């Protein structure tokens, strides 16, 4: 971008930074718009990022495209254009996610394990119930719509992608792509892109509307949560403890690095070992768990390992903003690239795969598990693996204590959603292999049957010829 005849050039990485900050400023302004007391909050940044990606991604792509020298088929040197736009946005998204979940882990750490001990079974059940209800909704959508689709395999790939988008789960998206045939990976991407928008906005609106519908007294609801002030806990022995730096950024970075390494550990899910489908906690899960541990202990000897509360709050909001911008721009660009008017019906299915788990999870937590409202909603944000919704819930609740329920449910749901996405993808492949095996066996049996019939017909023909010869001999003998 060049303004005033080249006097003000904004190109390359500077253009990307310009776009990110522009989206942030306008997105927060959009999030502040209130309709009957309901605001989008930080999700306004996500919506604006989606629109920006759909309309202006080509300009980012053009600014981040470089020409490289490469050999062509004739062995001659030629220039090849290479775009780094998607990689740059992925860096923004992942950096934001690391900042956010690490901050959440530190904030939730002091009272996390007490809360987990008290509600351990409830959090496990919430995570499983929410993901299973989403998976069953996906299966129901398959049986309802299977007679209307021209390519059943593409239909299944699209539905699994919609499920990962409805639950805003990148690990499930990756697992879904790994379990479908390579020619159907684009269908998974399309489904994920279609569902992701409502997957984010739907949960954000849900955690705002439910307290209003129930006319909850937020002061009473906050009192029902276990309250541990992370900031005071971190400064309790500030005169005695040694800190790497004034704000605690050094320990924050160490926890994030260890979390990235921990989350990268792969666990094989098939007999192929590491060469087949694997599971890992990913960067998100690893950073969350390690920061929870750091936040729980607070210090090691005289070394303070807990950042200041203000530092955590800033990193949490900054991380959420960067994550939403990176994911939103890429999501908007993919939506335009793959979406067709015929895919509109899939939007209805994506709404179902978001709303059904939300409603079932909320009812189950309220009437079966007897969780308090804020504990209920915190568990739902973790069960839906919804990072933006947690940010909104913190604003609605007016306390950081809801992060404990999110942090406790999130790892369970992360594991469950990856397994469900893999099972749904594999079930189709197993069914196809079974049909191919059955067709092969049937074809073999039919060939053997035809061969037997041919031999039988030949045998009967020979017998008839023999009987004819016998009758002729008998007639000749009688004649003589």
PDB file of C-alpha atoms in Angstrom, residues 249-432:
ATOM      1  CA  UNK A 249       7.717 -12.014  31.931  1.00  0.00           C
ATOM      2  CA  UNK A 250      10.794 -14.248  32.211  1.00  0.00           C
ATOM      3  CA  UNK A 251       8.967 -16.999  34.142  1.00  0.00           C
ATOM      4  CA  UNK A 252       5.973 -16.583  31.856  1.00  0.00           C
ATOM      5  CA  UNK A 253       8.213 -17.308  28.870  1.00  0.00           C
ATOM      6  CA  UNK A 254       9.837 -20.319  30.579  1.00  0.00           C
ATOM      7  CA  UNK A 255       6.440 -21.836  31.398  1.00  0.00           C
ATOM      8  CA  UNK A 256       5.294 -21.308  27.795  1.00  0.00           C
ATOM      9  CA  UNK A 257       8.453 -22.914  26.367  1.00  0.00           C
ATOM     10  CA  UNK A 258       8.115 -25.970  28.614  1.00  0.00           C
ATOM     11  CA  UNK A 259       4.430 -26.158  27.699  1.00  0.00           C
ATOM     12  CA  UNK A 260       5.212 -26.138  23.985  1.00  0.00           C
ATOM     13  CA  UNK A 261       7.639 -29.043  24.457  1.00  0.00           C
ATOM     14  CA  UNK A 262       5.188 -30.958  26.644  1.00  0.00           C
ATOM     15  CA  UNK A 263       2.361 -30.430  24.169  1.00  0.00           C
ATOM     16  CA  UNK A 264       4.493 -31.688  21.279  1.00  0.00           C
ATOM     17  CA  UNK A 265       4.769 -35.209  22.745  1.00  0.00           C
ATOM     18  CA  UNK A 266       2.969 -37.603  20.379  1.00  0.00           C
ATOM     19  CA  UNK A 267       0.973 -40.635  21.506  1.00  0.00           C
ATOM     20  CA  UNK A 268       0.178 -43.215  18.765  1.00  0.00           C
ATOM     21  CA  UNK A 269      -3.506 -44.127  18.352  1.00  0.00           C
ATOM     22  CA  UNK A 270      -3.079 -46.872  15.744  1.00  0.00           C
ATOM     23  CA  UNK A 271      -0.867 -49.898  15.156  1.00  0.00           C
ATOM     24  CA  UNK A 272       1.237 -47.826  12.718  1.00  0.00           C
ATOM     25  CA  UNK A 273       2.883 -46.084  15.646  1.00  0.00           C
ATOM     26  CA  UNK A 274       4.164 -42.567  15.089  1.00  0.00           C
ATOM     27  CA  UNK A 275       3.665 -43.046  11.340  1.00  0.00           C
ATOM     28  CA  UNK A 276      -0.105 -43.317  11.767  1.00  0.00           C
ATOM     29  CA  UNK A 277      -2.664 -41.198  13.578  1.00  0.00           C
ATOM     30  CA  UNK A 278      -1.263 -39.739  16.790  1.00  0.00           C
ATOM     31  CA  UNK A 279      -2.569 -37.620  19.646  1.00  0.00           C
ATOM     32  CA  UNK A 280      -0.830 -34.770  21.403  1.00  0.00           C
ATOM     33  CA  UNK A 281      -1.958 -32.076  23.794  1.00  0.00           C
ATOM     34  CA  UNK A 282      -0.724 -29.542  21.209  1.00  0.00           C
ATOM     35  CA  UNK A 283       0.783 -26.195  22.068  1.00  0.00           C
ATOM     36  CA  UNK A 284      -2.470 -25.091  23.689  1.00  0.00           C
ATOM     37  CA  UNK A 285      -2.881 -28.035  26.051  1.00  0.00           C
ATOM     38  CA  UNK A 286       0.795 -28.193  26.939  1.00  0.00           C
ATOM     39  CA  UNK A 287       1.081 -24.489  27.760  1.00  0.00           C
ATOM     40  CA  UNK A 288      -2.141 -24.612  29.783  1.00  0.00           C
ATOM     41  CA  UNK A 289      -1.086 -27.568  31.929  1.00  0.00           C
ATOM     42  CA  UNK A 290       2.446 -26.288  32.629  1.00  0.00           C
ATOM     43  CA  UNK A 291       1.218 -22.803  33.547  1.00  0.00           C
ATOM     44  CA  UNK A 292      -1.390 -24.352  35.855  1.00  0.00           C
ATOM     45  CA  UNK A 293       1.404 -26.161  37.673  1.00  0.00           C
ATOM     46  CA  UNK A 294       3.546 -23.012  37.864  1.00  0.00           C
ATOM     47  CA  UNK A 295       0.577 -20.990  39.109  1.00  0.00           C
ATOM     48  CA  UNK A 296      -0.310 -23.622  41.704  1.00  0.00           C
ATOM     49  CA  UNK A 297       3.101 -23.737  43.381  1.00  0.00           C
ATOM     50  CA  UNK A 298       3.843 -20.015  43.027  1.00  0.00           C
ATOM     51  CA  UNK A 299       7.548 -20.306  43.846  1.00  0.00           C
ATOM     52  CA  UNK A 300      10.415 -22.775  43.886  1.00  0.00           C
ATOM     53  CA  UNK A 301      12.491 -22.124  46.967  1.00  0.00           C
ATOM     54  CA  UNK A 302      13.260 -18.435  46.920  1.00  0.00           C
ATOM     55  CA  UNK A 303      12.506 -18.082  43.185  1.00  0.00           C
ATOM     56  CA  UNK A 304       9.153 -16.499  42.377  1.00  0.00           C
ATOM     57  CA  UNK A 305       7.646 -18.283  39.355  1.00  0.00           C
ATOM     58  CA  UNK A 306       4.330 -16.397  39.224  1.00  0.00           C
ATOM     59  CA  UNK A 307       4.054 -13.237  37.074  1.00  0.00           C
ATOM     60  CA  UNK A 308       2.258 -10.163  38.349  1.00  0.00           C
ATOM     61  CA  UNK A 309      -1.524 -10.257  37.986  1.00  0.00           C
ATOM     62  CA  UNK A 310      -1.537  -7.164  35.754  1.00  0.00           C
ATOM     63  CA  UNK A 311       0.988  -8.837  33.464  1.00  0.00           C
ATOM     64  CA  UNK A 312      -1.231 -11.899  33.198  1.00  0.00           C
ATOM     65  CA  UNK A 313      -4.319  -9.826  32.458  1.00  0.00           C
ATOM     66  CA  UNK A 314      -2.527  -7.901  29.696  1.00  0.00           C
ATOM     67  CA  UNK A 315      -1.102 -11.088  28.132  1.00  0.00           C
ATOM     68  CA  UNK A 316      -4.487 -12.780  28.341  1.00  0.00           C
ATOM     69  CA  UNK A 317      -6.249  -9.986  26.462  1.00  0.00           C
ATOM     70  CA  UNK A 318      -3.408  -9.411  24.002  1.00  0.00           C
ATOM     71  CA  UNK A 319      -3.179 -13.129  23.284  1.00  0.00           C
ATOM     72  CA  UNK A 320      -6.900 -13.444  22.711  1.00  0.00           C
ATOM     73  CA  UNK A 321      -6.851 -10.475  20.336  1.00  0.00           C
ATOM     74  CA  UNK A 322      -3.929 -11.840  18.276  1.00  0.00           C
ATOM     75  CA  UNK A 323      -5.457 -15.305  18.137  1.00  0.00           C
ATOM     76  CA  UNK A 324      -8.792 -14.003  16.892  1.00  0.00           C
ATOM     77  CA  UNK A 325      -7.155 -11.784  14.261  1.00  0.00           C
ATOM     78  CA  UNK A 326      -4.872 -14.512  12.926  1.00  0.00           C
ATOM     79  CA  UNK A 327      -7.634 -17.127  12.840  1.00  0.00           C
ATOM     80  CA  UNK A 328     -10.231 -14.661  11.564  1.00  0.00           C
ATOM     81  CA  UNK A 329      -8.293 -13.327   8.560  1.00  0.00           C
ATOM     82  CA  UNK A 330      -7.341 -16.839   7.448  1.00  0.00           C
ATOM     83  CA  UNK A 331     -10.886 -18.091   8.068  1.00  0.00           C
ATOM     84  CA  UNK A 332     -12.420 -15.300   6.006  1.00  0.00           C
ATOM     85  CA  UNK A 333     -10.023 -15.952   3.132  1.00  0.00           C
ATOM     86  CA  UNK A 334     -10.737 -19.711   3.155  1.00  0.00           C
ATOM     87  CA  UNK A 335     -14.468 -19.086   3.341  1.00  0.00           C
ATOM     88  CA  UNK A 336     -14.374 -17.027   0.135  1.00  0.00           C
ATOM     89  CA  UNK A 337     -12.049 -19.513  -1.528  1.00  0.00           C
ATOM     90  CA  UNK A 338     -14.113 -22.639  -0.912  1.00  0.00           C
ATOM     91  CA  UNK A 339     -17.685 -21.549  -0.199  1.00  0.00           C
ATOM     92  CA  UNK A 340     -20.461 -22.097  -2.744  1.00  0.00           C
ATOM     93  CA  UNK A 341     -24.152 -21.099  -2.479  1.00  0.00           C
ATOM     94  CA  UNK A 342     -25.021 -24.799  -2.454  1.00  0.00           C
ATOM     95  CA  UNK A 343     -23.184 -25.097   0.865  1.00  0.00           C
ATOM     96  CA  UNK A 344     -25.726 -22.880   2.640  1.00  0.00           C
ATOM     97  CA  UNK A 345     -27.544 -25.930   4.003  1.00  0.00           C
ATOM     98  CA  UNK A 346     -24.350 -26.919   5.803  1.00  0.00           C
ATOM     99  CA  UNK A 347     -24.639 -23.698   7.801  1.00  0.00           C
ATOM    100  CA  UNK A 348     -27.822 -25.059   9.379  1.00  0.00           C
ATOM    101  CA  UNK A 349     -25.989 -28.219  10.372  1.00  0.00           C
ATOM    102  CA  UNK A 350     -23.145 -26.200  11.863  1.00  0.00           C
ATOM    103  CA  UNK A 351     -25.627 -24.272  14.014  1.00  0.00           C
ATOM    104  CA  UNK A 352     -27.055 -27.579  15.258  1.00  0.00           C
ATOM    105  CA  UNK A 353     -23.597 -28.942  16.100  1.00  0.00           C
ATOM    106  CA  UNK A 354     -22.916 -25.838  18.194  1.00  0.00           C
ATOM    107  CA  UNK A 355     -26.274 -25.360  19.912  1.00  0.00           C
ATOM    108  CA  UNK A 356     -27.045 -28.990  20.787  1.00  0.00           C
ATOM    109  CA  UNK A 357     -23.848 -29.517  22.857  1.00  0.00           C
ATOM    110  CA  UNK A 358     -24.350 -26.114  24.527  1.00  0.00           C
ATOM    111  CA  UNK A 359     -27.916 -26.838  25.570  1.00  0.00           C
ATOM    112  CA  UNK A 360     -27.320 -30.441  26.614  1.00  0.00           C
ATOM    113  CA  UNK A 361     -24.169 -29.488  28.536  1.00  0.00           C
ATOM    114  CA  UNK A 362     -25.905 -26.659  30.371  1.00  0.00           C
ATOM    115  CA  UNK A 363     -28.958 -28.751  31.330  1.00  0.00           C
ATOM    116  CA  UNK A 364     -26.763 -31.678  32.424  1.00  0.00           C
ATOM    117  CA  UNK A 365     -24.544 -29.453  34.583  1.00  0.00           C
ATOM    118  CA  UNK A 366     -27.484 -27.620  36.165  1.00  0.00           C
ATOM    119  CA  UNK A 367     -29.873 -30.458  36.948  1.00  0.00           C
ATOM    120  CA  UNK A 368     -27.623 -33.523  37.184  1.00  0.00           C
ATOM    121  CA  UNK A 369     -24.256 -32.237  38.394  1.00  0.00           C
ATOM    122  CA  UNK A 370     -25.799 -29.317  40.351  1.00  0.00           C
ATOM    123  CA  UNK A 371     -22.999 -26.926  39.369  1.00  0.00           C
ATOM    124  CA  UNK A 372     -23.350 -23.227  40.118  1.00  0.00           C
ATOM    125  CA  UNK A 373     -24.120 -20.969  37.166  1.00  0.00           C
ATOM    126  CA  UNK A 374     -20.612 -19.573  36.670  1.00  0.00           C
ATOM    127  CA  UNK A 375     -19.001 -22.969  37.225  1.00  0.00           C
ATOM    128  CA  UNK A 376     -21.486 -24.345  34.694  1.00  0.00           C
ATOM    129  CA  UNK A 377     -20.686 -21.717  32.069  1.00  0.00           C
ATOM    130  CA  UNK A 378     -16.950 -21.966  32.725  1.00  0.00           C
ATOM    131  CA  UNK A 379     -17.140 -25.717  32.138  1.00  0.00           C
ATOM    132  CA  UNK A 380     -19.082 -25.132  28.925  1.00  0.00           C
ATOM    133  CA  UNK A 381     -16.420 -22.771  27.537  1.00  0.00           C
ATOM    134  CA  UNK A 382     -13.793 -25.423  28.293  1.00  0.00           C
ATOM    135  CA  UNK A 383     -15.987 -28.233  26.961  1.00  0.00           C
ATOM    136  CA  UNK A 384     -16.543 -26.332  23.716  1.00  0.00           C
ATOM    137  CA  UNK A 385     -12.794 -25.482  23.663  1.00  0.00           C
ATOM    138  CA  UNK A 386     -13.892 -21.882  23.112  1.00  0.00           C
ATOM    139  CA  UNK A 387     -11.110 -19.424  23.888  1.00  0.00           C
ATOM    140  CA  UNK A 388     -13.119 -16.283  22.926  1.00  0.00           C
ATOM    141  CA  UNK A 389     -16.095 -17.339  25.049  1.00  0.00           C
ATOM    142  CA  UNK A 390     -13.899 -17.578  28.144  1.00  0.00           C
ATOM    143  CA  UNK A 391     -12.760 -14.005  27.611  1.00  0.00           C
ATOM    144  CA  UNK A 392     -16.384 -12.924  27.375  1.00  0.00           C
ATOM    145  CA  UNK A 393     -17.399 -14.951  30.420  1.00  0.00           C
ATOM    146  CA  UNK A 394     -14.674 -13.321  32.524  1.00  0.00           C
ATOM    147  CA  UNK A 395     -16.158  -9.926  31.627  1.00  0.00           C
ATOM    148  CA  UNK A 396     -19.720 -11.091  32.319  1.00  0.00           C
ATOM    149  CA  UNK A 397     -18.825 -12.747  35.626  1.00  0.00           C
ATOM    150  CA  UNK A 398     -16.566  -9.933  36.792  1.00  0.00           C
ATOM    151  CA  UNK A 399     -14.054 -12.440  38.172  1.00  0.00           C
ATOM    152  CA  UNK A 400     -11.131 -14.538  36.937  1.00  0.00           C
ATOM    153  CA  UNK A 401     -12.230 -17.506  39.045  1.00  0.00           C
ATOM    154  CA  UNK A 402     -14.280 -18.921  36.166  1.00  0.00           C
ATOM    155  CA  UNK A 403     -10.992 -19.852  34.494  1.00  0.00           C
ATOM    156  CA  UNK A 404     -10.625 -22.812  36.876  1.00  0.00           C
ATOM    157  CA  UNK A 405     -13.661 -24.573  35.425  1.00  0.00           C
ATOM    158  CA  UNK A 406     -12.458 -23.819  31.884  1.00  0.00           C
ATOM    159  CA  UNK A 407      -8.957 -25.106  32.624  1.00  0.00           C
ATOM    160  CA  UNK A 408     -10.274 -28.304  34.234  1.00  0.00           C
ATOM    161  CA  UNK A 409     -12.684 -29.193  31.410  1.00  0.00           C
ATOM    162  CA  UNK A 410     -10.547 -28.104  28.474  1.00  0.00           C
ATOM    163  CA  UNK A 411      -7.976 -30.977  28.482  1.00  0.00           C
ATOM    164  CA  UNK A 412     -10.757 -33.580  28.761  1.00  0.00           C
ATOM    165  CA  UNK A 413     -12.632 -32.062  25.839  1.00  0.00           C
ATOM    166  CA  UNK A 414      -9.444 -31.692  23.827  1.00  0.00           C
ATOM    167  CA  UNK A 415      -8.773 -35.414  24.077  1.00  0.00           C
ATOM    168  CA  UNK A 416     -12.427 -36.334  23.481  1.00  0.00           C
ATOM    169  CA  UNK A 417     -12.920 -34.131  20.404  1.00  0.00           C
ATOM    170  CA  UNK A 418      -9.776 -35.470  18.719  1.00  0.00           C
ATOM    171  CA  UNK A 419     -10.899 -39.054  19.356  1.00  0.00           C
ATOM    172  CA  UNK A 420     -14.456 -38.362  18.139  1.00  0.00           C
ATOM    173  CA  UNK A 421     -13.233 -36.665  14.953  1.00  0.00           C
ATOM    174  CA  UNK A 422     -10.837 -39.539  14.299  1.00  0.00           C
ATOM    175  CA  UNK A 423     -13.518 -42.176  14.938  1.00  0.00           C
ATOM    176  CA  UNK A 424     -16.024 -40.465  12.638  1.00  0.00           C
ATOM    177  CA  UNK A 425     -13.441 -40.217   9.881  1.00  0.00           C
ATOM    178  CA  UNK A 426     -12.158 -43.774  10.389  1.00  0.00           C
ATOM    179  CA  UNK A 427     -15.654 -45.274  10.579  1.00  0.00           C
ATOM    180  CA  UNK A 428     -16.345 -44.145   7.041  1.00  0.00           C
ATOM    181  CA  UNK A 429     -13.033 -45.513   5.830  1.00  0.00           C
ATOM    182  CA  UNK A 430     -13.607 -48.830   7.630  1.00  0.00           C
ATOM    183  CA  UNK A 431     -17.091 -49.029   6.181  1.00  0.00           C
ATOM    184  CA  UNK A 432     -15.705 -48.375   2.698  1.00  0.00           C
TER     185      UNK A 432
END
